[in-house]
PDB file of C-alpha atoms in Angstrom:
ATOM      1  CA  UNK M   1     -88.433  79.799-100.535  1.00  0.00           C
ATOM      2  CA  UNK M   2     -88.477  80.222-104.042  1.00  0.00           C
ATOM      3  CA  UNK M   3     -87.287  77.412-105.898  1.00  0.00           C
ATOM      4  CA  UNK M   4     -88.118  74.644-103.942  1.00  0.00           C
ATOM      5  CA  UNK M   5     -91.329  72.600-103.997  1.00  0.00           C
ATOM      6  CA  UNK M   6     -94.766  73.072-102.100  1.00  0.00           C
ATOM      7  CA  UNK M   7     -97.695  71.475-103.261  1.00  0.00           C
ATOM      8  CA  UNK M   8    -100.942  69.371-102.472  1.00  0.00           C
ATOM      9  CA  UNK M   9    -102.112  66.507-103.755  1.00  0.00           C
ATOM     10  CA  UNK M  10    -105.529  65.490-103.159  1.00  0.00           C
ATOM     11  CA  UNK M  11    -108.128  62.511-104.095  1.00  0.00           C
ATOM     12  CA  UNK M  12    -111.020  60.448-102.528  1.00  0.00           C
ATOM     13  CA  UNK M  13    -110.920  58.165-100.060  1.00  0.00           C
ATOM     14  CA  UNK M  14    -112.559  55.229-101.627  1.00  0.00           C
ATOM     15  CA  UNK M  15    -113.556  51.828 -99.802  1.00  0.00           C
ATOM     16  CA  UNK M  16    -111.045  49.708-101.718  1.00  0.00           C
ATOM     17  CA  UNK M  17    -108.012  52.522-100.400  1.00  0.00           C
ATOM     18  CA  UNK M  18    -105.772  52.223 -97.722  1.00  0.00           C
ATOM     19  CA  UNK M  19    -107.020  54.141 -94.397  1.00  0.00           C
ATOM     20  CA  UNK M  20    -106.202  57.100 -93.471  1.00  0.00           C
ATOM     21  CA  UNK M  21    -103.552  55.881 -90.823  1.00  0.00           C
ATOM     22  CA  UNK M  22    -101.919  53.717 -93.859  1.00  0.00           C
ATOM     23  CA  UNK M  23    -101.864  56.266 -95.938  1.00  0.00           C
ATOM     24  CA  UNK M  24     -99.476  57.895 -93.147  1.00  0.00           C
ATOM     25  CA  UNK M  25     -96.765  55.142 -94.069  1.00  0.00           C
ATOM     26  CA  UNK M  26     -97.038  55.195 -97.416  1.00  0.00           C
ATOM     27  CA  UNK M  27     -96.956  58.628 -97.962  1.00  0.00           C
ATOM     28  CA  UNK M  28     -93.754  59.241 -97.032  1.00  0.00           C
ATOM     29  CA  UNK M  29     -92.246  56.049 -98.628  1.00  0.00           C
ATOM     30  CA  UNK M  30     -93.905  57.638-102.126  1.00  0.00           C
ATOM     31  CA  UNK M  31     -92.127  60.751-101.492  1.00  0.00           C
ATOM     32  CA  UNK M  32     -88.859  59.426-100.609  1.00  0.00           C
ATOM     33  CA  UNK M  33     -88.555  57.189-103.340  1.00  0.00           C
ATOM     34  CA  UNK M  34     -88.844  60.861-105.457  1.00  0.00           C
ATOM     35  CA  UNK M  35     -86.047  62.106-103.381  1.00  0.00           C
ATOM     36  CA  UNK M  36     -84.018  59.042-104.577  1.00  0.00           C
ATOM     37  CA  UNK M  37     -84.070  59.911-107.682  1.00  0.00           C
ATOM     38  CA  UNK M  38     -81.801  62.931-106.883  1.00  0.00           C
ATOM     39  CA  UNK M  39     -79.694  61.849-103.711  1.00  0.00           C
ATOM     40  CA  UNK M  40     -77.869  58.644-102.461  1.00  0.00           C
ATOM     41  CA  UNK M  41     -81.366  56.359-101.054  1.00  0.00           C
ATOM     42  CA  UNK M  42     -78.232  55.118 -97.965  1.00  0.00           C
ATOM     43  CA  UNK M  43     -78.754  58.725 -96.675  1.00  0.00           C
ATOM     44  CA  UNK M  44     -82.603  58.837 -96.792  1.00  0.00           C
ATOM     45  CA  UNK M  45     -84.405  58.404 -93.616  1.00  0.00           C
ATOM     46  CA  UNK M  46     -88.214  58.891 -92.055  1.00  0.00           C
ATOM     47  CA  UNK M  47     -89.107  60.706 -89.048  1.00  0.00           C
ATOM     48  CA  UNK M  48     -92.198  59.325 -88.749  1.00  0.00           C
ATOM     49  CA  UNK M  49     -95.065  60.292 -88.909  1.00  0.00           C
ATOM     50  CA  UNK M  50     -94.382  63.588 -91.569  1.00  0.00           C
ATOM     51  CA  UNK M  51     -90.568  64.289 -91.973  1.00  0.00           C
ATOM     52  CA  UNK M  52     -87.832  62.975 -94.326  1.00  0.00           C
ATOM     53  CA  UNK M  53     -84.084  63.124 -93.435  1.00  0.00           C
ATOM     54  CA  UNK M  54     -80.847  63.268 -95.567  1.00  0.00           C
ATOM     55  CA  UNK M  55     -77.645  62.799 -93.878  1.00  0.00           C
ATOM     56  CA  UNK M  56     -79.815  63.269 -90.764  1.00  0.00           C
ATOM     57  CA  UNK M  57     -80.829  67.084 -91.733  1.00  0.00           C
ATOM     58  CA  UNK M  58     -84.807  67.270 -92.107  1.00  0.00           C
ATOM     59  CA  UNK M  59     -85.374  68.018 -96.304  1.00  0.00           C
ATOM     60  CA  UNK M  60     -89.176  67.378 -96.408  1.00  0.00           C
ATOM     61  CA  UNK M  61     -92.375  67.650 -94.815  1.00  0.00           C
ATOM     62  CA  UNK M  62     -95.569  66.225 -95.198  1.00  0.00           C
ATOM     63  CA  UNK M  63     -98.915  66.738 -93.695  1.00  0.00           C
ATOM     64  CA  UNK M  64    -102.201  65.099 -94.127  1.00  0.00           C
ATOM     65  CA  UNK M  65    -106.064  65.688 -93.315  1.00  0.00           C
ATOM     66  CA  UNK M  66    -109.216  64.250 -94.097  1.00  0.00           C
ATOM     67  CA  UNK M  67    -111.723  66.463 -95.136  1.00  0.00           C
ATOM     68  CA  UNK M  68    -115.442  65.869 -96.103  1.00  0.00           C
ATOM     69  CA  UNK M  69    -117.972  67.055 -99.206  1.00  0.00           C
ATOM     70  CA  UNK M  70    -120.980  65.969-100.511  1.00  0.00           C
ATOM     71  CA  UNK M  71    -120.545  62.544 -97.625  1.00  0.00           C
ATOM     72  CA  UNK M  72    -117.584  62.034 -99.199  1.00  0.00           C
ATOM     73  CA  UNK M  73    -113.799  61.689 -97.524  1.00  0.00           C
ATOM     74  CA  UNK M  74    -111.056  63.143 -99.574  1.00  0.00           C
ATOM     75  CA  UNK M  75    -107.295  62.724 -98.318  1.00  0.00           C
ATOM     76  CA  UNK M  76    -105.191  66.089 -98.711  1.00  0.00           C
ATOM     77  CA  UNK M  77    -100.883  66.039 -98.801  1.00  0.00           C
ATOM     78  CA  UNK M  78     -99.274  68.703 -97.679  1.00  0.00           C
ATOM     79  CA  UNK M  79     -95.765  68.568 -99.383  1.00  0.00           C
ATOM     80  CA  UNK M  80     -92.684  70.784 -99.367  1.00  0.00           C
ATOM     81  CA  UNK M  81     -89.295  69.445-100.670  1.00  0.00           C
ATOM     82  CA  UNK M  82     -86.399  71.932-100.273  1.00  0.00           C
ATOM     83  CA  UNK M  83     -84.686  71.313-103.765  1.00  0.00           C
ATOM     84  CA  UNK M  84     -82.375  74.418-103.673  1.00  0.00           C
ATOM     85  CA  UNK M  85     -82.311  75.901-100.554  1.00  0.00           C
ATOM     86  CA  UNK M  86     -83.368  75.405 -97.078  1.00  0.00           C
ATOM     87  CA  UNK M  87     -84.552  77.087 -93.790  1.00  0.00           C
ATOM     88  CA  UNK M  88     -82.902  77.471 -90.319  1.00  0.00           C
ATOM     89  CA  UNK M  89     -84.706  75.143 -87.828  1.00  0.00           C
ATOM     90  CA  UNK M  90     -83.519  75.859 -84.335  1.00  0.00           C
ATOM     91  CA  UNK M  91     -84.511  72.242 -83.121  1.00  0.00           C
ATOM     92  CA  UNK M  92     -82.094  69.460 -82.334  1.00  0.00           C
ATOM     93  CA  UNK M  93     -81.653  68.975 -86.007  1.00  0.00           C
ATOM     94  CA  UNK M  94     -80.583  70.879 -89.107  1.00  0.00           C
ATOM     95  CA  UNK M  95     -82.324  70.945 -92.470  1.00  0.00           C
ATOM     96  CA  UNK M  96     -81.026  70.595 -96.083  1.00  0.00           C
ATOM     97  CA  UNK M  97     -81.775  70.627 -99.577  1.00  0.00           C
ATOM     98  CA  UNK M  98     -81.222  68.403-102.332  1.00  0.00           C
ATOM     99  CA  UNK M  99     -78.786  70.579-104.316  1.00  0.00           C
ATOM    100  CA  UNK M 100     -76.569  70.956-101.274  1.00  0.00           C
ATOM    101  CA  UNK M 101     -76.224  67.145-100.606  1.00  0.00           C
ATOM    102  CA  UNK M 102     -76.375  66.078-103.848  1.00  0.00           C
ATOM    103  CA  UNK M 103     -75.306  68.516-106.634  1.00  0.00           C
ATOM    104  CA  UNK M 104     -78.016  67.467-108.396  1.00  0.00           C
ATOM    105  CA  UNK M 105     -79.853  70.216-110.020  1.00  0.00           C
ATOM    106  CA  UNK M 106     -83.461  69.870-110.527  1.00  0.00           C
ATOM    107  CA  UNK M 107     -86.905  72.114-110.101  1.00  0.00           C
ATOM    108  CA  UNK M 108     -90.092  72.080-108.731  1.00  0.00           C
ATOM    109  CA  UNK M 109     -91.979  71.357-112.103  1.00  0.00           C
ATOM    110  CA  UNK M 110     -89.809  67.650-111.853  1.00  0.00           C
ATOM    111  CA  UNK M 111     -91.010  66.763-108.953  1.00  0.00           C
ATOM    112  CA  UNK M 112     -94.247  67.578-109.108  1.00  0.00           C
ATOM    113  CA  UNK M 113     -94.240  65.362-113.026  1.00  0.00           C
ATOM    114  CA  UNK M 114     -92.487  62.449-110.342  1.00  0.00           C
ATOM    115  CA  UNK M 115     -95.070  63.030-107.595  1.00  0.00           C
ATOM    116  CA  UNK M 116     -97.812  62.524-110.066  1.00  0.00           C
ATOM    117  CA  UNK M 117     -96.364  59.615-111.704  1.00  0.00           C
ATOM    118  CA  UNK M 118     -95.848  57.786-108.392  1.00  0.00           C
ATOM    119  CA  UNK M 119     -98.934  58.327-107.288  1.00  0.00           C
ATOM    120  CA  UNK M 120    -101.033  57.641-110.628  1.00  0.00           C
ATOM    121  CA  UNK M 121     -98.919  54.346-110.632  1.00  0.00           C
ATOM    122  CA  UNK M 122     -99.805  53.454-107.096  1.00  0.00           C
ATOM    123  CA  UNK M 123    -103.689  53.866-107.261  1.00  0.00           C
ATOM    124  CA  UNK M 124    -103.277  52.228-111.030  1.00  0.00           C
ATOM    125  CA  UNK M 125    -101.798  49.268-108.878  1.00  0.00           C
ATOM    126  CA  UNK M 126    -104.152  49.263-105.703  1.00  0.00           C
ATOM    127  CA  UNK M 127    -105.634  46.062-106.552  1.00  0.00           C
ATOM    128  CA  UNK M 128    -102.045  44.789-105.644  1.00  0.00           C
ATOM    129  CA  UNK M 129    -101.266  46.771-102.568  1.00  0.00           C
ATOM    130  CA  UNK M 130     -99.677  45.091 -99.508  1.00  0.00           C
ATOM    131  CA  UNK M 131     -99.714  47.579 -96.856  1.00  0.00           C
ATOM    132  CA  UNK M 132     -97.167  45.423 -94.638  1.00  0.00           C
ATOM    133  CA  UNK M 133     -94.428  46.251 -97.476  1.00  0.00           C
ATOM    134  CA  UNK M 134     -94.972  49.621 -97.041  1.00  0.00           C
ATOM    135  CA  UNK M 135     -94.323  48.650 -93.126  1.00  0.00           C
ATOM    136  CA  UNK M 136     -90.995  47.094 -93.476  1.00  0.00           C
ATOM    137  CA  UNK M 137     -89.764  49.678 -95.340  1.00  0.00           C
ATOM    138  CA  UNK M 138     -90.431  52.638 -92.854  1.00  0.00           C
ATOM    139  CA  UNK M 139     -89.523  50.238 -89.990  1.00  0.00           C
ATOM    140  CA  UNK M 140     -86.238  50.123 -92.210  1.00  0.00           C
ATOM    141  CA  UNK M 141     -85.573  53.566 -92.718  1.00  0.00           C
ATOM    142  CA  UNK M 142     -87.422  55.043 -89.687  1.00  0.00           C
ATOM    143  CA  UNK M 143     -84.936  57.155 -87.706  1.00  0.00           C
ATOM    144  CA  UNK M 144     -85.248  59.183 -84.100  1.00  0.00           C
ATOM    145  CA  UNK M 145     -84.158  62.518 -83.805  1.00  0.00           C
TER     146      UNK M 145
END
């Protein structure tokens, strides 16, 4: 719906990167550390492998795929963030937006700046990464639903 955020994000898989199965922890741990920015990180859980929770209501969705060009592997993100508004899911859980929980107003232009930052500072930082922190930290915040 209009105001809220869907985007993609897309780069090479290089040899030094994390696989593609690592980059299905991280991903969401990037993303939710956005959403923290906005809403109380207490209430901020993972359904892993591709959903984030507030207050145990789904507010984002990610998907990934690998897709190949030129014999190279390039990892796509799928995101959506509902900001200001949010569907109906008729599953055992509800859905939310970030404006609802949080009366925090902010747009889709924001996130995308944060989503870029994050990201630019994690590859900037690769030669550092430690995949099992990224581990702890969904085993922290992963949730069943």
């Amino acid at each position: 719906k209009k105001g809220n955020f869907f985007g993609s994000i897309f780069f090479q898989l290089k040899k030094n990167y994390p696989t593609f199965e690592q980059f299905s922890i991280i991903n969401p741990i990037i993303i939710s550390d956005i959403i923290k920015n906005f809403c109380d990180e207490d209430k901020i859980n993972i359904k892993f492998p591709n959903d984030i929770f507030l207050n145990r209501k789904k507010i984002c969705g990610i998907l990934q795929e690998v897709i190949s060009f030129n014999r190279k592997n390039f990892l796509i993100i799928g995101i959506g963030i509902n900001i200001i508004s949010n569907p109906t899911i008729k599953k055992r859980y509800q859905a939310t937006n970030i404006f609802y929980e949080s009366k925090n107003l902010t747009n889709s232009s924001e996130i995308a700046k944060l989503l870029i930052k994050s990201y630019e500072f994690f590859f900037l930082n690769i030669q550092s990464f430690n995949f099992s922190n990224f581990k702890k930290k969904i085993d922290l915040m992963s949730i069943k639903i």
